[in-house]
XYZ file of C-alpha atoms in Angstrom:
487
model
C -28.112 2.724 -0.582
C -28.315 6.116 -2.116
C -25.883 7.218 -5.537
C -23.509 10.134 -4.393
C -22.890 12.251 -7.544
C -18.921 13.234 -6.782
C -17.988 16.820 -7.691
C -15.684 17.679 -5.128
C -13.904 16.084 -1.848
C -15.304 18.733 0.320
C -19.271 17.933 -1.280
C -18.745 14.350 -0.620
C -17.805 14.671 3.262
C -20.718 16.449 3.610
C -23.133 14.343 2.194
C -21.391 11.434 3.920
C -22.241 13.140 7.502
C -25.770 14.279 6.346
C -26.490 10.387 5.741
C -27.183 7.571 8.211
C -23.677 6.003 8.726
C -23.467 3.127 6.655
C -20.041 1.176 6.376
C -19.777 1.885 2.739
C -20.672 4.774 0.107
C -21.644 4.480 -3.587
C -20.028 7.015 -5.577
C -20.539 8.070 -9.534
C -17.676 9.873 -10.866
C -19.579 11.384 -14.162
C -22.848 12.530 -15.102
C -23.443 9.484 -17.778
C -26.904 7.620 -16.716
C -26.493 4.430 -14.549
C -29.019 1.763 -14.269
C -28.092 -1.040 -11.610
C -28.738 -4.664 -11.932
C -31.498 -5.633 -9.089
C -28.356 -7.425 -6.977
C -25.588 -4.540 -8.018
C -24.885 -2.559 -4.389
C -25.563 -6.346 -2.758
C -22.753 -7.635 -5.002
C -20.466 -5.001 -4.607
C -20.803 -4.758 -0.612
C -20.732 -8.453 -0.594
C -17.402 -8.684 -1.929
C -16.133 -5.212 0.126
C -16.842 -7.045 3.207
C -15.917 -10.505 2.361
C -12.101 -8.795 2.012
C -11.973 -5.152 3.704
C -12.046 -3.455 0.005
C -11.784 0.201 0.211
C -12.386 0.812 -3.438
C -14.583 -2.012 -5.361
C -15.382 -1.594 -9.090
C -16.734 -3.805 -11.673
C -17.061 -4.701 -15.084
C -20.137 -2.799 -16.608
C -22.095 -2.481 -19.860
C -22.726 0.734 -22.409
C -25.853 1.843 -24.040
C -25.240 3.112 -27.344
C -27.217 5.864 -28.918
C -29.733 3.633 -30.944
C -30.148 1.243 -27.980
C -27.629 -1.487 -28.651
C -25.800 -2.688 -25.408
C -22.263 -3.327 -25.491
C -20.124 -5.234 -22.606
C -17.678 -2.521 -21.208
C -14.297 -4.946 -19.037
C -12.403 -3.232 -17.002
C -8.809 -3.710 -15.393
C -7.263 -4.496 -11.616
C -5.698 -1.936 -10.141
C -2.312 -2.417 -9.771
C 0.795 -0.879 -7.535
C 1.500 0.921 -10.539
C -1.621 2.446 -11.140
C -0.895 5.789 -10.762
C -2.270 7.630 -14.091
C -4.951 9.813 -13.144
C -6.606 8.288 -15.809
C -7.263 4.833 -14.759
C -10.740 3.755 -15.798
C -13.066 2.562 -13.001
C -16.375 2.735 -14.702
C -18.420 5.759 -13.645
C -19.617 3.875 -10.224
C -17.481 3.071 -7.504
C -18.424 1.513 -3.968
C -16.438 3.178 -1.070
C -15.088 2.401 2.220
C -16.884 5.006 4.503
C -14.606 5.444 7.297
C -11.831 5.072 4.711
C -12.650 8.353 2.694
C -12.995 10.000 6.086
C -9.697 9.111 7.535
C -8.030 10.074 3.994
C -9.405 13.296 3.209
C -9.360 14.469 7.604
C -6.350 17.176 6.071
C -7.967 17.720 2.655
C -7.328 21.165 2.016
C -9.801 23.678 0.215
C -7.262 23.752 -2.445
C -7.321 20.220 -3.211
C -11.282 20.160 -3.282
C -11.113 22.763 -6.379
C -8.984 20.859 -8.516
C -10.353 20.735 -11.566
C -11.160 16.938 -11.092
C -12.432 18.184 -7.554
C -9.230 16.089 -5.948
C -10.974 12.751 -6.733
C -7.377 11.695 -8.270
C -5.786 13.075 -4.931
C -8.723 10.883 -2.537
C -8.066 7.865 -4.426
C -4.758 7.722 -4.068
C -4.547 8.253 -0.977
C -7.234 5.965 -0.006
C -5.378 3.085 -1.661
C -2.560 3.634 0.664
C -1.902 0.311 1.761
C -5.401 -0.576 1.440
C -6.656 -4.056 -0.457
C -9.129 -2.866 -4.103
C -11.191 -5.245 -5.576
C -12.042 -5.442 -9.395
C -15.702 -7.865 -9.500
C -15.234 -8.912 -13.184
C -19.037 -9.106 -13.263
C -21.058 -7.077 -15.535
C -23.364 -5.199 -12.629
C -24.782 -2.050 -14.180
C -25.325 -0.188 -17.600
C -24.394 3.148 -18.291
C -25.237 5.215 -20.989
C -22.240 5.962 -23.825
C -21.270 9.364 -24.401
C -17.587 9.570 -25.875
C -17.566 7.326 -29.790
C -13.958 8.149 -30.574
C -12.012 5.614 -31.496
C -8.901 4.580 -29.629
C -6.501 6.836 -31.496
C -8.738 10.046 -31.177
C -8.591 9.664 -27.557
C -4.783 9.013 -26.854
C -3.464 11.982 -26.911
C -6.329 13.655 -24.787
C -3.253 14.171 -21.880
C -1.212 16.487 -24.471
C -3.959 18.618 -25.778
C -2.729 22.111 -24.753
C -6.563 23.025 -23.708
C -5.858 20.277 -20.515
C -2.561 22.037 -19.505
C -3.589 23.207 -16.602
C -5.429 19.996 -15.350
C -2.331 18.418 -16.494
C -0.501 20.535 -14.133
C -2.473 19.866 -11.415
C -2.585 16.209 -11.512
C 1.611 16.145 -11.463
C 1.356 17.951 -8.220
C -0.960 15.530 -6.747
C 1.085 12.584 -7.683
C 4.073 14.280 -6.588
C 2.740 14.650 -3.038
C 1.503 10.957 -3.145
C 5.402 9.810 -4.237
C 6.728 11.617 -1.460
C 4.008 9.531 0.987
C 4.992 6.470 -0.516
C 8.913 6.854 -0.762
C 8.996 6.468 -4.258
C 10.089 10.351 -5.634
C 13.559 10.367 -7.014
C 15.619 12.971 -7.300
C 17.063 14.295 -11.245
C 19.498 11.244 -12.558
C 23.059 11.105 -10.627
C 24.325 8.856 -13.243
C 26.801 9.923 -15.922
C 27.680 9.014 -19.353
C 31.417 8.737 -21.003
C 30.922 9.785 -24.851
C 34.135 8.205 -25.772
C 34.490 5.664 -23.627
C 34.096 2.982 -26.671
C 34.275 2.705 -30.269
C 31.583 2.583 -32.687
C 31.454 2.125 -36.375
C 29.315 5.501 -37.271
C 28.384 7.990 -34.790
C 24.344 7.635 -35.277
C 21.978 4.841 -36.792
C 18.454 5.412 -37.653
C 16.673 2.354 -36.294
C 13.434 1.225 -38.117
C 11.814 -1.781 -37.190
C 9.341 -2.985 -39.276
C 6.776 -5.700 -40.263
C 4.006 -5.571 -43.554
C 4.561 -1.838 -44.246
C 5.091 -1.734 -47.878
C 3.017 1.505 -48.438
C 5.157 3.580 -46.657
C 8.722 2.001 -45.100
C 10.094 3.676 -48.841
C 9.265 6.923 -47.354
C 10.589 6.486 -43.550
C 13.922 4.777 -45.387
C 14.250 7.931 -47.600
C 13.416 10.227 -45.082
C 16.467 9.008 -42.760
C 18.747 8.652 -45.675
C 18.090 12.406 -46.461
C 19.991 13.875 -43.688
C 22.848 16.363 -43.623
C 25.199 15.449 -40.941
C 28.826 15.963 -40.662
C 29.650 12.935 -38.893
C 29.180 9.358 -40.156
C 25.354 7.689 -39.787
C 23.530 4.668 -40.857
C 20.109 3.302 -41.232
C 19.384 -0.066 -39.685
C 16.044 -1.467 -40.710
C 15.002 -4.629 -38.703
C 12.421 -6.519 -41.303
C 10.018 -8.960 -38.881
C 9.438 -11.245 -41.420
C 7.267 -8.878 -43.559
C 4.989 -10.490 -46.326
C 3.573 -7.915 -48.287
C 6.710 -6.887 -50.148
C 8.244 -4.624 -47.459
C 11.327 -6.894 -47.850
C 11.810 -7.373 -51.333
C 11.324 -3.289 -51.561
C 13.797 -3.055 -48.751
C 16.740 -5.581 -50.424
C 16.761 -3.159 -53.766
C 17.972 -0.134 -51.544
C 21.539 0.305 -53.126
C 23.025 2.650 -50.449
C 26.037 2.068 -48.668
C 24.728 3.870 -45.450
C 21.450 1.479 -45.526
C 21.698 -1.706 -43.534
C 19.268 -4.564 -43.673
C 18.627 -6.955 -40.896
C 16.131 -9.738 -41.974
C 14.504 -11.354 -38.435
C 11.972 -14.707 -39.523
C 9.119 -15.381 -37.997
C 10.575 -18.285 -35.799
C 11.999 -15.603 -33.374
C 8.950 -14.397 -32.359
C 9.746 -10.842 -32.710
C 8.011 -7.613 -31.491
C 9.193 -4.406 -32.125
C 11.184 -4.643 -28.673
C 12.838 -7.438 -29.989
C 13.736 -5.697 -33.141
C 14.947 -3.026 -31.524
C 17.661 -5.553 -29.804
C 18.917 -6.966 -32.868
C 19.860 -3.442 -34.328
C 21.284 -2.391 -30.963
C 23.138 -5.093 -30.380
C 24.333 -4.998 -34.224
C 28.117 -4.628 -34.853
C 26.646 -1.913 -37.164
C 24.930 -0.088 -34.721
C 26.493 3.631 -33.892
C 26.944 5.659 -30.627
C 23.716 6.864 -30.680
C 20.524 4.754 -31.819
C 17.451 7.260 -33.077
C 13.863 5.980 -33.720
C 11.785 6.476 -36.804
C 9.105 4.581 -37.205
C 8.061 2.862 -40.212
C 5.076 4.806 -41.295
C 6.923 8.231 -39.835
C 9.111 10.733 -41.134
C 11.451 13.361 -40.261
C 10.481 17.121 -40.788
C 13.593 17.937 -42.677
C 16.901 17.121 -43.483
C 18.750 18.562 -39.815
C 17.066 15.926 -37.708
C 19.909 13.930 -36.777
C 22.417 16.736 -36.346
C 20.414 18.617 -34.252
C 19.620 15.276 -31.712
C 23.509 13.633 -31.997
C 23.961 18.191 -30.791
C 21.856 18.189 -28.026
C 23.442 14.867 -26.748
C 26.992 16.393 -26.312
C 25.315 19.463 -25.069
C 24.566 17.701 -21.999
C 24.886 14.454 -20.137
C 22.105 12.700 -21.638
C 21.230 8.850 -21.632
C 18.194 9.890 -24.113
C 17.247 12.619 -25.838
C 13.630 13.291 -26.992
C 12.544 15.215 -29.441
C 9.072 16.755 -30.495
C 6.376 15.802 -33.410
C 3.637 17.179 -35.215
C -0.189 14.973 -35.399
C -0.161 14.793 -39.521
C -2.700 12.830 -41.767
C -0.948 9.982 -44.650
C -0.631 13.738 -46.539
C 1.144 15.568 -44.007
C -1.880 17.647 -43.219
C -2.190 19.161 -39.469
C -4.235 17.326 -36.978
C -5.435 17.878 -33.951
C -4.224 18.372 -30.873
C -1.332 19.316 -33.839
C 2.273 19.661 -32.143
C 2.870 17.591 -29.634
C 5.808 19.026 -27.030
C 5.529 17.292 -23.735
C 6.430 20.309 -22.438
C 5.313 19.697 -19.368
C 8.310 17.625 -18.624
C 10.647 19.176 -16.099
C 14.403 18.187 -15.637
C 13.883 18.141 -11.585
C 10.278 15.899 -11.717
C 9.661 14.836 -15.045
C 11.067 11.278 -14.067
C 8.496 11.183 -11.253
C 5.353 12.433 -13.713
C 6.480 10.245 -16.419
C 4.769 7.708 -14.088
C 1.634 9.424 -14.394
C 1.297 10.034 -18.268
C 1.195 7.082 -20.774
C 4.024 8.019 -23.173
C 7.814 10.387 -23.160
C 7.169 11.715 -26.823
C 9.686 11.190 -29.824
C 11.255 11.089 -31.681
C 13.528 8.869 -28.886
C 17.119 8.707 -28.924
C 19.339 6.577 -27.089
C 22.617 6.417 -25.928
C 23.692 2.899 -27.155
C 25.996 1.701 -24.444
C 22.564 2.335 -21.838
C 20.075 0.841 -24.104
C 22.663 -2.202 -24.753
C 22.521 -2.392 -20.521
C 18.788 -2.407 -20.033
C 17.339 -3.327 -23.507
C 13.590 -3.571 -24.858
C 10.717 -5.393 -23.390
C 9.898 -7.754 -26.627
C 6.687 -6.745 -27.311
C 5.240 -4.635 -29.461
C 3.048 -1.952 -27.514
C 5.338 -0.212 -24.442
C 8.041 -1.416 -25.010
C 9.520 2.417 -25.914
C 7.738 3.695 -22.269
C 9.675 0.790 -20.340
C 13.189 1.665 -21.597
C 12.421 5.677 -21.068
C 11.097 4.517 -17.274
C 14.410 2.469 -16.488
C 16.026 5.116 -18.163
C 14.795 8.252 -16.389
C 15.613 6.346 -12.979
C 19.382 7.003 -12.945
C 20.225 9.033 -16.157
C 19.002 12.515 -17.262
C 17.152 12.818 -20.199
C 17.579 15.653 -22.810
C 14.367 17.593 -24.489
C 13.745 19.212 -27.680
C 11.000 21.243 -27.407
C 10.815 21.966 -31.692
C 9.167 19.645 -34.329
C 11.652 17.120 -35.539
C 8.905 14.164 -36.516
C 6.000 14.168 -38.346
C 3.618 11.270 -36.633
C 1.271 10.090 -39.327
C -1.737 9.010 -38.819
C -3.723 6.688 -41.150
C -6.099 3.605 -41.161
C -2.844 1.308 -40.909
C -1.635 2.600 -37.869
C -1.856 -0.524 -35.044
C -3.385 1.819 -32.430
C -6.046 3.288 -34.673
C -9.148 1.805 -33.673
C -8.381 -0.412 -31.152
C -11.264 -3.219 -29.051
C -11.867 -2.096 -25.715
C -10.344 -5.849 -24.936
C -6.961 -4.679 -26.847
C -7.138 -1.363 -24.822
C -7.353 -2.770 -21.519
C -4.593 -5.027 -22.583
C -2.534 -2.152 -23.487
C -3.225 -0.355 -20.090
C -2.716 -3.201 -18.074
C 0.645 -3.683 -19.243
C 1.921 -0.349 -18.929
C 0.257 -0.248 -15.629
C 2.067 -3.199 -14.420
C 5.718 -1.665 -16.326
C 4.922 1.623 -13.867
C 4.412 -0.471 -11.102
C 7.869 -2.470 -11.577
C 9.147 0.889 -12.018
C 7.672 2.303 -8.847
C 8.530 -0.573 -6.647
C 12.118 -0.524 -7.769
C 12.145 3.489 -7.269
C 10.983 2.761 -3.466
C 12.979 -0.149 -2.798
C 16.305 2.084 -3.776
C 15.012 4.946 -1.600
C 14.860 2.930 1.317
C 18.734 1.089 0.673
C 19.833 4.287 -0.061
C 18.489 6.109 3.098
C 21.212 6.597 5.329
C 20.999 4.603 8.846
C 20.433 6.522 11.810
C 22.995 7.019 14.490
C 22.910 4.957 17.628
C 23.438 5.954 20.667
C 27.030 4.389 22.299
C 26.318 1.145 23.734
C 23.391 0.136 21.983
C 24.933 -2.708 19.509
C 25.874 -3.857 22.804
C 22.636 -3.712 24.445
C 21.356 -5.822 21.869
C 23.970 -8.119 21.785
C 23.968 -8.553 25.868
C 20.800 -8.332 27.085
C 20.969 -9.360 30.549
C 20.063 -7.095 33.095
C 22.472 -8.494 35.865
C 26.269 -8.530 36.284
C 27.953 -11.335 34.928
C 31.291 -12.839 35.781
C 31.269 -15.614 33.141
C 35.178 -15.864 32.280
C 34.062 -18.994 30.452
C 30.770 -20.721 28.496
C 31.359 -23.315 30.794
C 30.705 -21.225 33.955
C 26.625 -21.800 32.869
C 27.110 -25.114 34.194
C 27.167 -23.457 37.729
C 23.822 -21.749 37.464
C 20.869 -23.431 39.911
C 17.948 -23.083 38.198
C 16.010 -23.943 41.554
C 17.819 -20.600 42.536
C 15.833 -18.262 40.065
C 12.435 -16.816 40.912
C 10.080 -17.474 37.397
C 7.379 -14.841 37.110
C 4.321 -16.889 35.473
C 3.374 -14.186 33.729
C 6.954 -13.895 31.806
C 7.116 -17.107 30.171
């Protein structure tokens, strides 16, 4: 079985009709060097066949630059596996007559996407179609990208991929509106004053063995100018480095300490909930992180402003990619403006975070609360969020994101990564499911025609004078004609 190099939908049809017709296609998605394992197409086909794949994918290996081979895992593909990210490995076994019945209405302007529509084919080719993950290790590929994990995260926000960026939402857009799961801005509304709360905002910090720099996140909270009342809850997870001895010296009477031990098996979802569901807890409940800061003093005012400018469940704010100094890094400030009050709840499906800093309106976060982990926990609450309730942006810098050799996401196994993916994977596909099961609920029923209810409910196709159940008794069965080929 030849290797078709993909570069656009268009090139691949082609090729596909110049070869003899085979039942499936091999498919390499980059230019990296592939060497298969002597039973690799055998293996994948096997499986394809043994359960009507249209997509099969499998774990493979990467050859480093001196030589050294390293085991690359990959994930299963889930409902929610709509990123146009997701990471197949750069070979891919295809259902023939599959990519031909998908891409029959491909249009020229889908084939010169930038990704040559290969996020538009296999999305559609996974329409109700079975994928198959071979956790095997079948083929080695050479290893071109060395960044480490939090280099590469923000790849989606550089502003050099806007346009790809732009043309990726479209295609998942279209794919929603195949799948009945777009929804429409949020229809729900929020009541400002329709309870009491001690202060109107708290700063919520969660944090866990951050002694070099929760003194600095604490500060920079405490520091702001506001002309309504705020606090600063900081949820302590049981730290053991002296994060909690330098957090019970803060003499402040805005500062509020919330000491969580190690019995409660806490992640920073879990932390969240405890300062949320605090009697000190305020009407709205703004993230900092605990090796973060805020850009100046006007943060909270100008977030606790934008909420009473509109109807907002959340409010997100903007940040700027600093180093432990507050030097610029690349891709520098980070806007998500991409994010569109009419489809940003449907993209947000597609990308892998909503920005910050976050902001929530506490009676809504109180409804739906935080996944307890400690990785996605912030993307599930925006997701639930976004489904019913609008969210407000701030396209300025409010946050300076700091990144240092302590951050948790700074280097990360690929094990850890794919761990990280699959989770948020399976949070979009929750999400998705529950956006399609509304749709269809909410659909209204079609009209019937008069009569039909009754139709259903009496069948018969002769008259009946019944004036009583008991009438039946009357009926000769040796009367009626049976058809043998009606039974």
């Amino acid at each position: 079985m030849n290797i078709i190099r993909f570069t656009t939908v268009n090139d691949l049809r082609e090729e596909i009709f110049r070869m003899p017709l085979e039942q499936y296609v091999l498919v390499r998605l980059d230019d990296r060097e592939i060497t298969l394992d002597d039973h690799c197409v055998h293996r994948l086909t096997e499986v394809a066949e043994e359960i009507d794949s249209t997509l099969t994918y499998s774990y493979y290996r990467e050859k480093n630059s001196d030589g050294t081979i390293v085991p690359h895992p990959v994930i299963d593909y889930q409902p929610g596996s709509v990123r146009d990210d997701f990471d197949f490995g750069p070979l891919v076994l295809l259902n023939t007559a599959d990519v031909l019945s998908a891409t029959e209405d491909f249009t020229d302007e889908e084939s010169k996407m930038l990704d040559g529509g290969w996020y538009a084919l296999r999305l559609r080719v996974t329409i109700g179609k079975l994928m198959a993950m071979i956790p095997e290790y079948l083929y080695t590929a050479e290893r071109v990208d060395y960044r480490k994990s939090g280099d590469k995260q923000h790849d989606y926000v550089d502003p050099r991929n806007k346009e790809y960026q732009l043309q990726m939402e479209q295609v998942l857009t279209e794919h929603l509106r195949q799948i009945d799961g777009l929804i429409a801005p949020g229809s729900c509304s929020v009541d400002y004053k329709a309870e009491r709360f001690p202060v109107e905002a708290s700063v919520i910090i969660p944090v866990r063995n951050r002694a070099k720099t929760i003194m600095d996140a604490v500060n920079s909270a405490l520091s702001q100018k506001c002309d309504f009342d705020f606090n600063v809850i900081v949820v302590d997870n049981d730290s053991s480095d002296g994060t909690r001895e330098l957090l019970e010296n803060i003499n402040d009477p805005r500062f509020v300490l919330i000491k969580a031990e190690e019995a409660e098996h806490l992640g920073i979802g879990g932390c969240w909930n405890k300062a949320l569901l605090s009697e000190h807890c305020g009407k709205f409940a703004v993230q900092l992180d605990s090796d973060d800061l805020y850009n100046s003093e006007n943060v909270l005012t100008a977030i606790v402003n934008h909420f009473h400018s509109g109807n907002y469940a959340m409010v997100i704010g903007s940040y700027e990619m600093v180093d432990f100094n507050g030097n610029p890094l690349p891709p520098g400030i980070i806007t998500h403006d991409e994010w569109t009050d009419t489809n940003g709840p449907n993209n947000a499906l597609r990308i892998h975070g909503f920005g910050a800093p976050r902001a929530f309106f506490t009676p809504i976060a109180r409804r739906f609360l935080f996944p307890n982990v400690s990785y996605g926990e912030d993307y599930a609450m925006a997701l639930r969020i976004s489904r019913e309730y609008n969210i407000g942006r701030i396209y300025t810098p409010l946050y300076l994101c700091r990144r240092w050799e302590g951050n948790s996401d700074a280097a990360l196994s690929i094990e850890k990564s794919n761990a990280n993916h699959s989770y948020k994977d399976c949070l979009r596909s929750i999400e998705l499911m529950a956006r399609v099961r509304n749709n269809m609920q909410n659909r209204p029923r079609p009209t019937l025609p008069p009569g039909f209810i009754d139709g259903i409910m009496n069948p018969m196709p002769w008259d009946n004078d019944f004036d009583d159940i008991d009438d039946l008794d009357d009926i000769d069965l040796d009367d009626i004609d049976f058809d043998d080929d009606d039974d």
